XYZ file of N, CA and C in Angstrom:
831
model
N -34.492 -6.137 -33.954
C -33.976 -7.200 -33.074
C -34.723 -7.152 -31.750
N -35.289 -8.252 -31.316
C -36.088 -8.269 -30.093
C -35.207 -8.420 -28.879
N -35.792 -8.077 -27.719
C -35.045 -8.185 -26.472
C -34.692 -9.614 -26.144
N -35.551 -10.586 -26.557
C -35.293 -11.996 -26.258
C -34.075 -12.512 -27.000
N -33.819 -11.978 -28.232
C -32.667 -12.448 -28.998
C -31.380 -11.787 -28.542
N -31.474 -10.553 -28.000
C -30.287 -9.836 -27.538
C -29.731 -10.461 -26.274
N -30.611 -10.881 -25.361
C -30.157 -11.400 -24.071
C -29.313 -12.672 -24.205
N -29.747 -13.698 -24.970
C -28.879 -14.885 -25.116
C -27.545 -14.557 -25.769
N -27.543 -13.636 -26.762
C -26.288 -13.271 -27.407
C -25.354 -12.568 -26.415
N -25.900 -11.723 -25.560
C -25.076 -11.049 -24.546
C -24.463 -12.055 -23.589
N -25.284 -13.017 -23.170
C -24.771 -14.044 -22.251
C -23.692 -14.877 -22.931
N -23.886 -15.181 -24.224
C -22.901 -15.977 -24.964
C -21.577 -15.234 -25.081
N -21.635 -13.900 -25.342
C -20.405 -13.117 -25.454
C -19.677 -12.990 -24.118
N -20.451 -12.915 -23.039
C -19.833 -12.756 -21.716
C -19.422 -14.078 -21.086
N -19.834 -15.185 -21.690
C -19.572 -16.494 -21.083
C -18.089 -16.760 -20.838
N -17.181 -16.502 -21.819
C -15.751 -16.751 -21.524
C -15.237 -15.947 -20.344
N -15.655 -14.660 -20.264
C -15.209 -13.827 -19.148
C -15.763 -14.343 -17.826
N -17.067 -14.701 -17.830
C -17.662 -15.212 -16.599
C -17.004 -16.517 -16.165
N -16.683 -17.383 -17.151
C -16.008 -18.638 -16.829
C -14.624 -18.387 -16.247
N -13.884 -17.442 -16.857
C -12.546 -17.124 -16.348
C -12.609 -16.562 -14.929
N -13.543 -15.621 -14.706
C -13.664 -15.023 -13.373
C -14.056 -16.068 -12.336
N -14.929 -16.999 -12.744
C -15.345 -18.035 -11.819
C -14.195 -18.948 -11.423
N -13.394 -19.351 -12.427
C -12.283 -20.259 -12.148
C -11.127 -19.562 -11.434
N -10.897 -18.273 -11.784
C -9.730 -17.572 -11.249
C -9.985 -16.932 -9.891
N -11.240 -16.575 -9.619
C -11.512 -15.829 -8.384
C -12.521 -16.530 -7.469
N -13.672 -16.921 -8.040
C -14.735 -17.437 -7.179
C -14.349 -18.776 -6.556
N -13.867 -19.717 -7.398
C -13.511 -21.046 -6.871
C -12.394 -20.950 -5.820
N -11.278 -20.222 -6.095
C -10.255 -20.099 -5.042
C -10.771 -19.423 -3.775
N -11.657 -18.414 -3.950
C -12.156 -17.726 -2.758
C -13.043 -18.643 -1.920
N -13.791 -19.532 -2.596
C -14.581 -20.507 -1.833
C -13.657 -21.410 -1.010
N -12.493 -21.738 -1.592
C -11.519 -22.519 -0.833
C -10.992 -21.755 0.369
N -10.770 -20.444 0.197
C -10.302 -19.612 1.312
C -11.353 -19.572 2.426
N -12.627 -19.460 2.019
C -13.705 -19.467 3.024
C -13.713 -20.794 3.789
N -13.495 -21.879 3.052
C -13.479 -23.195 3.712
C -12.324 -23.280 4.708
N -11.155 -22.790 4.338
C -10.031 -22.799 5.279
C -10.367 -22.016 6.550
N -11.072 -20.871 6.362
C -11.323 -19.989 7.508
C -12.227 -20.626 8.555
N -13.035 -21.631 8.139
C -13.958 -22.263 9.099
C -13.590 -23.712 9.405
N -12.469 -24.182 8.854
C -12.075 -25.582 9.112
C -10.671 -25.719 9.700
N -9.822 -24.699 9.588
C -8.438 -24.788 10.052
C -8.214 -23.872 11.258
N -7.550 -24.295 12.295
C -7.042 -25.668 12.501
C -8.113 -26.650 12.942
N -9.324 -26.126 13.268
C -10.432 -26.998 13.645
C -11.721 -26.333 13.212
N -12.782 -27.118 12.930
C -14.040 -26.537 12.457
C -14.634 -25.539 13.455
N -15.223 -24.477 12.923
C -15.859 -23.467 13.772
C -15.526 -22.054 13.320
N -15.994 -21.107 14.103
C -15.777 -19.694 13.798
C -14.704 -19.076 14.686
N -13.832 -19.924 15.213
C -12.796 -19.431 16.124
C -11.850 -18.433 15.483
N -11.555 -18.604 14.198
C -10.636 -17.677 13.534
C -11.262 -16.295 13.366
N -12.566 -16.255 13.128
C -13.229 -14.949 13.028
C -13.286 -14.272 14.402
N -13.442 -15.066 15.445
C -13.390 -14.499 16.804
C -12.002 -13.925 17.076
N -10.967 -14.625 16.578
C -9.599 -14.126 16.754
C -9.391 -12.815 15.990
N -9.983 -12.712 14.798
C -9.860 -11.474 14.015
C -10.431 -10.290 14.798
N -11.542 -10.533 15.505
C -12.216 -9.462 16.232
C -11.577 -9.146 17.569
N -10.809 -10.092 18.132
C -10.299 -9.896 19.492
C -8.775 -9.845 19.594
N -8.055 -10.351 18.596
C -6.588 -10.377 18.660
C -6.042 -8.951 18.570
N -5.317 -8.467 19.579
C -4.791 -7.087 19.536
C -3.871 -6.832 18.337
N -3.080 -7.848 17.943
C -2.177 -7.662 16.811
C -2.962 -7.446 15.514
N -3.962 -8.294 15.300
C -4.776 -8.157 14.079
C -5.510 -6.821 14.075
N -6.057 -6.449 15.232
C -6.769 -5.170 15.302
C -5.841 -3.991 15.024
N -4.610 -4.044 15.550
C -3.672 -2.939 15.316
C -3.298 -2.842 13.840
N -3.180 -4.010 13.177
C -2.869 -3.986 11.742
C -4.032 -3.400 10.944
N -5.264 -3.774 11.306
C -6.428 -3.213 10.613
C -6.497 -1.702 10.821
N -6.276 -1.252 12.044
C -6.328 0.192 12.323
C -5.234 0.925 11.547
N -4.012 0.345 11.534
C -2.919 0.965 10.777
C -3.253 1.017 9.284
N -3.841 -0.068 8.777
C -4.198 -0.100 7.357
C -5.222 0.986 7.026
N -6.244 1.115 7.856
C -7.265 2.139 7.605
C -6.667 3.541 7.707
N -5.748 3.745 8.682
C -5.120 5.063 8.833
C -4.274 5.402 7.602
N -3.456 4.459 7.167
C -2.615 4.708 5.988
C -3.479 4.945 4.747
N -4.511 4.126 4.579
C -5.393 4.284 3.408
C -6.084 5.647 3.420
N -6.463 6.115 4.606
C -7.117 7.417 4.699
C -6.159 8.544 4.299
N -4.928 8.513 4.827
C -3.944 9.539 4.459
C -3.639 9.483 2.958
N -3.489 8.264 2.434
C -3.190 8.108 1.001
C -4.340 8.658 0.156
N -5.559 8.391 0.571
C -6.728 8.856 -0.194
C -6.772 10.373 -0.239
N -6.574 11.015 0.911
C -6.621 12.481 0.948
C -5.500 13.086 0.097
N -4.276 12.564 0.253
C -3.145 13.097 -0.521
C -3.342 12.876 -2.014
N -3.826 11.684 -2.392
C -4.026 11.391 -3.812
C -5.121 12.275 -4.409
N -6.184 12.537 -3.648
C -7.273 13.369 -4.160
C -6.801 14.801 -4.412
N -6.024 15.341 -3.477
C -5.564 16.728 -3.634
C -4.712 16.878 -4.890
N -3.744 15.962 -5.054
C -2.862 16.068 -6.221
C -3.587 15.683 -7.516
N -4.472 14.700 -7.445
C -5.214 14.305 -8.641
C -6.151 15.420 -9.100
N -6.711 16.169 -8.155
C -7.615 17.260 -8.531
C -6.866 18.335 -9.319
N -5.652 18.657 -8.858
C -4.856 19.662 -9.569
C -4.484 19.172 -10.972
N -4.082 17.905 -11.071
C -3.708 17.354 -12.383
C -4.925 17.307 -13.307
N -6.071 16.868 -12.770
C -7.282 16.791 -13.596
C -7.722 18.173 -14.067
N -7.568 19.174 -13.201
C -7.963 20.543 -13.583
C -7.111 21.029 -14.765
N -5.808 20.789 -14.684
C -4.924 21.187 -15.784
C -5.250 20.385 -17.044
N -5.545 19.109 -16.876
C -5.831 18.235 -18.011
C -7.103 18.676 -18.742
N -8.099 19.124 -17.989
C -9.394 19.474 -18.585
C -9.447 20.922 -19.047
N -8.855 21.826 -18.283
C -9.064 23.248 -18.545
C -7.769 23.994 -18.879
N -6.660 23.277 -19.001
C -5.400 23.944 -19.303
C -5.212 24.199 -20.783
N -4.094 24.815 -21.121
C -3.748 25.043 -22.519
C -3.344 23.707 -23.155
N -3.264 23.638 -24.496
C -2.850 22.367 -25.125
C -1.525 21.838 -24.591
N -0.549 22.713 -24.366
C 0.739 22.255 -23.840
C 0.583 21.715 -22.423
N -0.225 22.396 -21.605
C -0.449 21.927 -20.240
C -1.190 20.585 -20.230
N -2.145 20.435 -21.158
C -2.869 19.161 -21.229
C -1.929 18.025 -21.619
N -1.028 18.301 -22.548
C -0.080 17.272 -22.953
C 0.825 16.883 -21.786
N 1.269 17.872 -20.999
C 2.095 17.581 -19.833
C 1.317 16.766 -18.804
N 0.033 17.117 -18.616
C -0.804 16.373 -17.665
C -0.987 14.927 -18.121
N -1.228 14.727 -19.416
C -1.378 13.363 -19.937
C -0.090 12.567 -19.738
N 1.037 13.230 -19.909
C 2.326 12.570 -19.682
C 2.432 12.116 -18.222
N 2.047 12.999 -17.298
C 2.125 12.662 -15.871
C 1.150 11.545 -15.495
N 0.027 11.462 -16.216
C -0.971 10.435 -15.895
C -0.584 9.084 -16.471
N -0.097 9.082 -17.718
C 0.111 7.820 -18.425
C 1.441 7.146 -18.091
N 2.499 7.920 -17.888
C 3.816 7.316 -17.657
C 3.825 6.364 -16.458
N 3.186 6.721 -15.319
C 3.195 5.776 -14.190
C 2.615 4.413 -14.517
N 1.660 4.351 -15.478
C 1.089 3.061 -15.828
C 2.101 2.155 -16.526
N 3.141 2.735 -17.093
C 4.119 1.937 -17.843
C 5.244 1.417 -16.937
N 5.262 1.827 -15.694
C 6.318 1.403 -14.769
C 5.706 0.507 -13.699
N 6.324 -0.636 -13.460
C 5.751 -1.596 -12.505
C 5.791 -1.041 -11.087
N 4.896 -1.564 -10.260
C 4.828 -1.118 -8.871
C 6.113 -1.458 -8.128
N 6.754 -2.575 -8.496
C 8.000 -2.957 -7.839
C 9.115 -1.961 -8.159
N 9.201 -1.574 -9.428
C 10.228 -0.608 -9.830
C 10.025 0.728 -9.132
N 8.760 1.155 -9.060
C 8.492 2.444 -8.402
C 8.812 2.398 -6.910
N 8.509 1.267 -6.264
C 8.799 1.156 -4.832
C 10.308 1.229 -4.574
N 11.096 0.515 -5.383
C 12.553 0.573 -5.204
C 13.089 1.957 -5.571
N 12.437 2.623 -6.525
C 12.840 3.988 -6.864
C 12.658 4.934 -5.687
N 11.499 4.815 -5.019
C 11.275 5.657 -3.837
C 12.236 5.298 -2.704
N 12.569 4.001 -2.588
C 13.516 3.598 -1.548
C 14.891 4.219 -1.808
N 15.265 4.293 -3.083
C 16.548 4.915 -3.426
C 16.553 6.406 -3.098
N 15.385 7.032 -3.141
C 15.296 8.460 -2.814
C 15.198 8.713 -1.310
N 14.426 7.864 -0.595
C 14.041 8.184 0.780
C 14.870 7.494 1.861
N 15.643 6.486 1.546
C 16.370 5.750 2.574
C 17.420 6.637 3.249
N 17.988 6.146 4.335
C 18.969 6.950 5.075
C 20.161 7.347 4.209
N 20.550 6.448 3.294
C 21.637 6.754 2.379
C 21.115 7.122 0.994
N 19.832 7.478 0.905
C 19.224 7.837 -0.370
C 19.633 9.224 -0.836
N 19.122 9.573 -2.007
C 19.527 10.837 -2.626
C 19.113 12.049 -1.795
N 17.893 12.030 -1.245
C 17.408 13.204 -0.505
C 18.252 13.451 0.741
N 18.456 12.410 1.557
C 19.267 12.588 2.766
C 20.711 12.933 2.426
N 21.239 12.333 1.357
C 22.622 12.629 0.956
C 22.773 14.090 0.555
N 21.807 14.591 -0.232
C 21.878 15.987 -0.672
C 21.725 16.951 0.508
N 20.762 16.663 1.392
C 20.535 17.555 2.534
C 21.742 17.590 3.467
N 22.367 16.430 3.685
C 23.560 16.404 4.538
C 24.740 17.098 3.860
N 24.878 16.914 2.564
C 25.970 17.569 1.834
C 25.795 19.085 1.834
N 24.548 19.543 1.830
C 24.280 20.983 1.846
C 24.333 21.568 3.252
N 24.484 20.702 4.254
C 24.555 21.185 5.632
C 23.212 21.504 6.242
N 22.121 21.099 5.582
C 20.780 21.377 6.100
C 20.480 20.504 7.311
N 20.905 19.239 7.269
C 20.675 18.316 8.381
C 21.995 17.656 8.755
N 22.103 17.236 10.010
C 23.310 16.532 10.458
C 23.098 15.025 10.505
N 21.850 14.594 10.752
C 21.502 13.181 10.784
C 20.456 12.897 9.722
N 20.461 11.695 9.136
C 19.457 11.360 8.102
C 18.037 11.443 8.642
N 17.121 11.957 7.819
C 15.712 12.003 8.183
C 15.093 10.622 7.987
N 14.140 10.292 8.850
C 13.454 8.996 8.749
C 12.357 9.094 7.701
N 12.728 8.934 6.437
C 11.768 9.076 5.340
C 11.285 7.735 4.809
N 11.975 6.650 5.122
C 11.590 5.321 4.642
C 11.630 4.344 5.800
N 11.173 3.106 5.513
C 11.055 2.083 6.552
C 10.084 2.508 7.642
N 9.060 3.272 7.261
C 8.030 3.700 8.214
C 6.763 4.051 7.431
N 5.718 4.520 8.152
C 4.442 4.829 7.506
C 4.573 5.985 6.520
N 5.459 6.927 6.817
C 5.633 8.067 5.922
C 6.065 7.600 4.523
N 7.048 6.708 4.474
C 7.496 6.190 3.187
C 6.415 5.394 2.484
N 5.647 4.605 3.254
C 4.561 3.821 2.662
C 3.510 4.738 2.047
N 3.150 5.798 2.766
C 2.136 6.735 2.259
C 2.611 7.409 0.976
N 3.870 7.817 0.932
C 4.389 8.459 -0.278
C 4.349 7.493 -1.461
N 4.843 6.273 -1.263
C 4.870 5.316 -2.357
C 3.481 4.947 -2.854
N 2.547 4.728 -1.940
C 1.189 4.359 -2.344
C 0.474 5.525 -3.009
N 0.682 6.738 -2.481
C 0.034 7.909 -3.091
C 0.505 8.094 -4.526
N 1.807 7.957 -4.746
C 2.348 8.113 -6.090
C 1.722 7.107 -7.055
N 1.511 5.878 -6.591
C 0.948 4.844 -7.463
C -0.527 5.110 -7.770
N -1.281 5.641 -6.808
C -2.738 5.703 -6.927
C -3.262 7.013 -7.502
N -2.425 8.023 -7.618
C -2.898 9.308 -8.155
C -3.572 9.157 -9.517
N -2.966 8.442 -10.500
C -3.625 8.344 -11.813
C -5.026 7.752 -11.744
N -5.262 6.817 -10.805
C -6.581 6.204 -10.706
C -7.627 7.206 -10.196
N -7.182 8.230 -9.487
C -8.109 9.249 -8.995
C -8.367 10.332 -10.040
N -7.461 10.480 -10.994
C -7.591 11.561 -11.978
C -8.798 11.342 -12.881
N -9.017 10.101 -13.327
C -10.046 9.842 -14.339
C -11.460 10.217 -13.879
N -11.946 9.735 -12.727
C -13.302 10.138 -12.330
C -13.433 11.629 -12.035
N -12.374 12.254 -11.508
C -12.444 13.692 -11.247
C -12.497 14.460 -12.565
N -11.664 14.062 -13.531
C -11.669 14.727 -14.830
C -13.010 14.543 -15.529
N -13.601 13.348 -15.384
C -14.912 13.107 -15.978
C -15.959 14.049 -15.397
N -15.922 14.243 -14.086
C -16.868 15.167 -13.448
C -16.631 16.602 -13.915
N -15.358 16.990 -14.090
C -15.062 18.350 -14.558
C -15.562 18.565 -15.979
N -15.417 17.553 -16.843
C -15.853 17.692 -18.236
C -17.376 17.793 -18.353
N -18.097 17.254 -17.376
C -19.559 17.280 -17.440
C -20.151 18.601 -16.967
N -19.314 19.522 -16.477
C -19.829 20.808 -15.991
C -20.261 21.669 -17.174
N -21.445 22.205 -17.077
C -21.969 23.100 -18.112
C -21.279 24.468 -17.998
N -20.593 24.880 -19.046
C -19.867 26.155 -19.017
C -20.800 27.332 -18.785
N -22.065 27.181 -19.175
C -23.010 28.291 -18.998
C -23.224 28.608 -17.512
N -23.069 27.586 -16.664
C -23.205 27.827 -15.219
C -22.072 28.719 -14.731
N -20.851 28.442 -15.202
C -19.706 29.252 -14.796
C -19.816 30.662 -15.369
N -20.288 30.770 -16.608
C -20.459 32.094 -17.217
C -21.526 32.890 -16.468
N -22.579 32.217 -16.036
C -23.633 32.913 -15.277
C -23.087 33.453 -13.961
N -22.256 32.638 -13.279
C -21.659 33.099 -12.022
C -20.738 34.283 -12.270
N -19.980 34.215 -13.379
C -19.086 35.333 -13.700
C -19.888 36.580 -14.056
N -21.000 36.392 -14.760
C -21.841 37.523 -15.121
C -22.485 38.201 -13.927
N -22.638 37.451 -12.845
C -23.236 38.025 -11.633
C -22.185 38.674 -10.739
N -20.935 38.722 -11.218
C -19.904 39.465 -10.505
C -19.042 38.639 -9.569
N -19.170 37.319 -9.607
C -18.354 36.491 -8.707
C -16.902 36.500 -9.166
N -15.995 36.487 -8.205
C -14.570 36.438 -8.536
C -14.185 35.027 -8.998
N -12.962 34.901 -9.554
C -12.516 33.593 -10.039
C -12.413 32.579 -8.898
N -11.900 33.028 -7.743
C -11.797 32.105 -6.608
C -13.179 31.726 -6.072
N -14.109 32.698 -6.071
C -15.463 32.396 -5.597
C -16.155 31.408 -6.535
N -15.966 31.587 -7.836
C -16.556 30.650 -8.800
C -15.981 29.254 -8.607
N -14.656 29.212 -8.371
C -14.021 27.897 -8.226
C -14.535 27.176 -6.988
N -14.507 27.849 -5.828
C -14.855 27.166 -4.583
C -16.360 27.001 -4.382
N -17.154 27.942 -4.899
C -18.601 27.893 -4.644
C -19.397 27.238 -5.766
N -18.820 27.164 -6.972
C -19.566 26.604 -8.106
C -18.848 25.381 -8.693
N -17.566 25.577 -9.053
C -16.846 24.519 -9.767
C -16.627 23.275 -8.892
N -16.070 23.480 -7.708
C -15.764 22.331 -6.840
C -17.023 21.562 -6.432
N -18.119 22.229 -6.000
C -19.319 21.450 -5.647
C -19.865 20.625 -6.800
N -19.701 21.092 -8.033
C -20.194 20.324 -9.174
C -19.352 19.087 -9.461
N -18.199 18.964 -8.815
C -17.339 17.787 -9.014
C -17.361 16.838 -7.815
N -18.293 17.041 -6.899
C -18.348 16.185 -5.710
C -18.528 14.710 -6.079
N -19.342 14.425 -7.116
C -19.549 13.035 -7.524
C -18.249 12.361 -7.935
N -17.445 13.086 -8.729
C -16.146 12.545 -9.137
C -15.205 12.374 -7.962
N -15.235 13.317 -7.034
C -14.370 13.212 -5.853
C -14.731 12.002 -4.997
N -16.029 11.772 -4.819
C -16.453 10.616 -4.018
C -16.045 9.315 -4.710
N -16.280 9.243 -6.027
C -15.875 8.042 -6.753
C -14.378 7.815 -6.698
N -13.601 8.899 -6.874
C -12.141 8.778 -6.812
C -11.685 8.336 -5.421
N -12.310 8.889 -4.391
C -11.938 8.523 -3.024
C -12.177 7.038 -2.765
N -13.314 6.534 -3.229
C -13.613 5.120 -3.016
C -12.664 4.229 -3.809
N -12.349 4.622 -5.042
C -11.418 3.822 -5.855
C -10.050 3.751 -5.187
N -9.522 4.895 -4.777
C -8.194 4.927 -4.160
C -8.189 4.148 -2.849
N -9.220 4.334 -2.050
C -9.267 3.661 -0.745
C -9.340 2.146 -0.914
N -10.176 1.686 -1.850
C -10.303 0.238 -2.076
C -8.998 -0.341 -2.595
N -8.378 0.329 -3.566
C -7.091 -0.154 -4.071
C -6.042 -0.191 -2.960
N -6.025 0.833 -2.123
C -5.014 0.928 -1.071
C -5.151 -0.199 -0.046
N -6.374 -0.651 0.186
C -6.586 -1.705 1.183
C -5.845 -2.988 0.834
N -5.677 -3.258 -0.455
C -5.038 -4.513 -0.858
C -3.574 -4.396 -1.202
N -2.941 -3.268 -0.913
C -1.538 -3.077 -1.277
C -0.632 -4.012 -0.488
N 0.356 -4.577 -1.195
C 1.282 -5.497 -0.541
C 2.746 -5.135 -0.815
N 3.110 -4.963 -2.088
C 4.518 -4.769 -2.454
C 5.062 -3.462 -1.876
N 4.361 -2.362 -2.095
C 4.858 -1.063 -1.638
C 5.029 -0.999 -0.114
N 4.032 -1.409 0.694
C 4.250 -1.397 2.151
C 5.369 -2.336 2.586
N 5.503 -3.498 1.896
C 6.547 -4.442 2.286
C 7.943 -3.861 2.053
N 8.113 -3.087 0.960
C 9.432 -2.535 0.634
C 9.694 -1.235 1.397
N 8.760 -0.298 1.342
C 8.977 1.008 1.972
C 8.689 0.993 3.477
N 7.899 0.005 3.922
C 7.641 -0.105 5.358
C 8.709 -0.881 6.093
N 9.431 -1.739 5.365
C 10.527 -2.478 5.983
C 10.103 -3.370 7.135
N 8.867 -3.870 7.109
C 8.396 -4.729 8.185
C 7.932 -3.985 9.427
N 8.025 -2.641 9.427
C 7.609 -1.844 10.580
C 6.213 -1.253 10.413
N 5.683 -1.306 9.196
C 4.347 -0.769 8.925
C 3.540 -1.826 8.173
N 3.332 -2.958 8.823
C 2.632 -4.074 8.194
C 1.162 -3.717 7.978
N 0.686 -3.956 6.752
C -0.726 -3.747 6.432
C -1.411 -5.109 6.303
N -2.725 -5.082 6.073
C -3.512 -6.313 6.124
C -3.022 -7.347 5.118
N -2.756 -6.919 3.881
C -2.327 -7.872 2.858
C -1.011 -8.546 3.255
N -0.096 -7.786 3.832
C 1.176 -8.373 4.263
C 0.965 -9.306 5.451
N 0.022 -8.953 6.337
C -0.279 -9.826 7.474
C -0.811 -11.173 6.994
N -1.682 -11.165 5.967
C -2.196 -12.423 5.405
C -1.045 -13.252 4.861
N -0.125 -12.606 4.145
C 1.046 -13.320 3.604
C 1.872 -13.946 4.730
N 2.103 -13.189 5.790
C 2.909 -13.693 6.899
C 2.231 -14.866 7.584
N 0.896 -14.787 7.766
C 0.164 -15.855 8.441
C 0.157 -17.133 7.625
N 0.095 -17.018 6.307
C -0.032 -18.204 5.463
C 1.326 -18.797 5.105
N 2.316 -17.961 4.815
C 3.581 -18.467 4.297
C 4.693 -18.551 5.349
N 4.541 -17.924 6.493
C 5.612 -17.947 7.472
C 5.174 -18.532 8.810
N 3.874 -18.450 9.166
C 3.485 -18.955 10.502
C 3.560 -20.460 10.642
N 2.920 -21.309 9.811
C 1.803 -21.031 8.911
C 0.476 -21.182 9.650
N -0.294 -20.116 9.696
C -1.588 -20.095 10.365
C -2.631 -19.817 9.296
N -2.896 -20.832 8.486
C -3.747 -20.658 7.313
C -5.171 -20.252 7.680
N -5.692 -20.791 8.780
C -7.060 -20.470 9.162
C -7.243 -18.998 9.464
N -6.337 -18.427 10.264
C -6.451 -17.010 10.608
C -6.189 -16.134 9.376
N -5.202 -16.515 8.558
C -4.951 -15.752 7.338
C -6.158 -15.752 6.418
N -6.823 -16.919 6.300
C -8.019 -17.000 5.462
C -9.152 -16.152 6.031
N -9.335 -16.183 7.349
C -10.404 -15.378 7.969
C -10.149 -13.885 7.758
N -8.899 -13.453 7.893
C -8.576 -12.034 7.637
C -8.886 -11.678 6.186
N -8.571 -12.591 5.260
C -8.837 -12.337 3.841
C -10.333 -12.193 3.583
N -11.127 -13.063 4.198
C -12.580 -12.996 3.986
C -13.146 -11.693 4.532
N -12.699 -11.293 5.718
C -13.176 -10.026 6.295
C -12.797 -8.855 5.400
N -11.567 -8.876 4.856
C -11.120 -7.794 3.982
C -11.945 -7.754 2.692
N -12.218 -8.922 2.109
C -13.004 -8.962 0.872
C -14.428 -8.465 1.111
N -15.024 -8.850 2.225
C -16.383 -8.380 2.537
C -16.394 -6.867 2.709
N -15.380 -6.328 3.401
C -15.293 -4.877 3.602
C -15.138 -4.157 2.258
N -14.289 -4.709 1.376
C -14.115 -4.095 0.054
C -15.407 -4.196 -0.750
N -16.132 -5.314 -0.615
C -17.406 -5.457 -1.319
C -18.402 -4.379 -0.913
N -18.436 -4.057 0.372
C -19.336 -2.988 0.845
C -18.934 -1.648 0.226
N -17.619 -1.382 0.180
C -17.159 -0.124 -0.411
C -17.477 -0.058 -1.907
N -17.329 -1.191 -2.620
C -17.654 -1.206 -4.041
C -19.148 -0.968 -4.268
N -19.977 -1.490 -3.377
C -21.413 -1.240 -3.488
C -21.707 0.248 -3.318
N -20.982 0.882 -2.387
C -21.146 2.332 -2.224
C -20.674 3.072 -3.464
N -19.572 2.591 -4.073
C -19.063 3.243 -5.279
C -20.079 3.174 -6.409
N -20.746 2.030 -6.551
C -21.769 1.897 -7.576
C -22.916 2.867 -7.347
N -23.137 3.242 -6.098
C -24.242 4.142 -5.786
C -23.906 5.580 -6.172
N -22.617 5.951 -6.051
C -22.254 7.352 -6.245
C -21.697 7.659 -7.635
N -21.219 6.671 -8.360
C -20.587 6.963 -9.648
C -20.894 5.854 -10.633
N -21.116 6.252 -11.900
C -21.386 5.282 -12.950
C -20.070 4.689 -13.452
N -20.049 3.387 -13.848
C -18.806 2.773 -14.326
C -18.191 3.519 -15.496
N -19.010 4.107 -16.380
C -18.465 4.815 -17.544
C -17.662 6.038 -17.137
N -17.961 6.597 -15.971
C -17.258 7.802 -15.514
C -15.878 7.484 -14.934
N -15.575 6.203 -14.703
C -14.311 5.849 -14.081
C -13.131 5.976 -15.038
N -13.402 6.008 -16.343
C -12.320 6.070 -17.321
C -12.234 7.436 -17.964
N -12.981 8.408 -17.503
C -12.883 9.771 -17.992
C -13.605 9.995 -19.297
């Protein structure tokens, strides 16, 4: 089969997907771009507002701060789960797979309300601590950034496990055996040999979690209680409650461009096949 015959067949097979993506994403996004430069009047005034409005800037800074904390927390826990999944006993691997797969079967809305039931002032955690006499007043665990970070981290951990596990599986065991043969301790092998060999997976996982976190809406809206507004919620408020469609569209375009840059970086550090383990 020649290369000339393979290329048209590939394009023909991908045509339905390309058509769907064009109609579902590209065409609407072109409309959003048009709103950003035409509403309420033609020009780049909305982009100037994005760069100078203190409220918009504070929301962007809060979003980046929350995404950074979520990324670090998700990476730490995902690394431990991936290590057990790849190098644990059969029973441990089965438990790890259970922890990875079950979250995918529960909707983000259900998980957010579940965390609210645990973390709110009258939630299970505060109720138990007060009943045990540990605290006299409820802890502020929800309706703030702390609750948002917990809810988002819980949702995004499985997405970080796959690239990290893929990097762990690609490690040549002979390298670890050589380090052990040279007298290195188990902790020295782990920190000086094993972890550096998984840097590619860690970088890919970090970019995946950070990009996903940037677009979160449901979890911050429920666990933040309107006190920890992120960019996606700000766009919703500008379009559906202000209604300031031009500024909401400009914020959306800036966010999409920023995510596009991060995705380009992800393509540089990790292969798409490694994202699924």
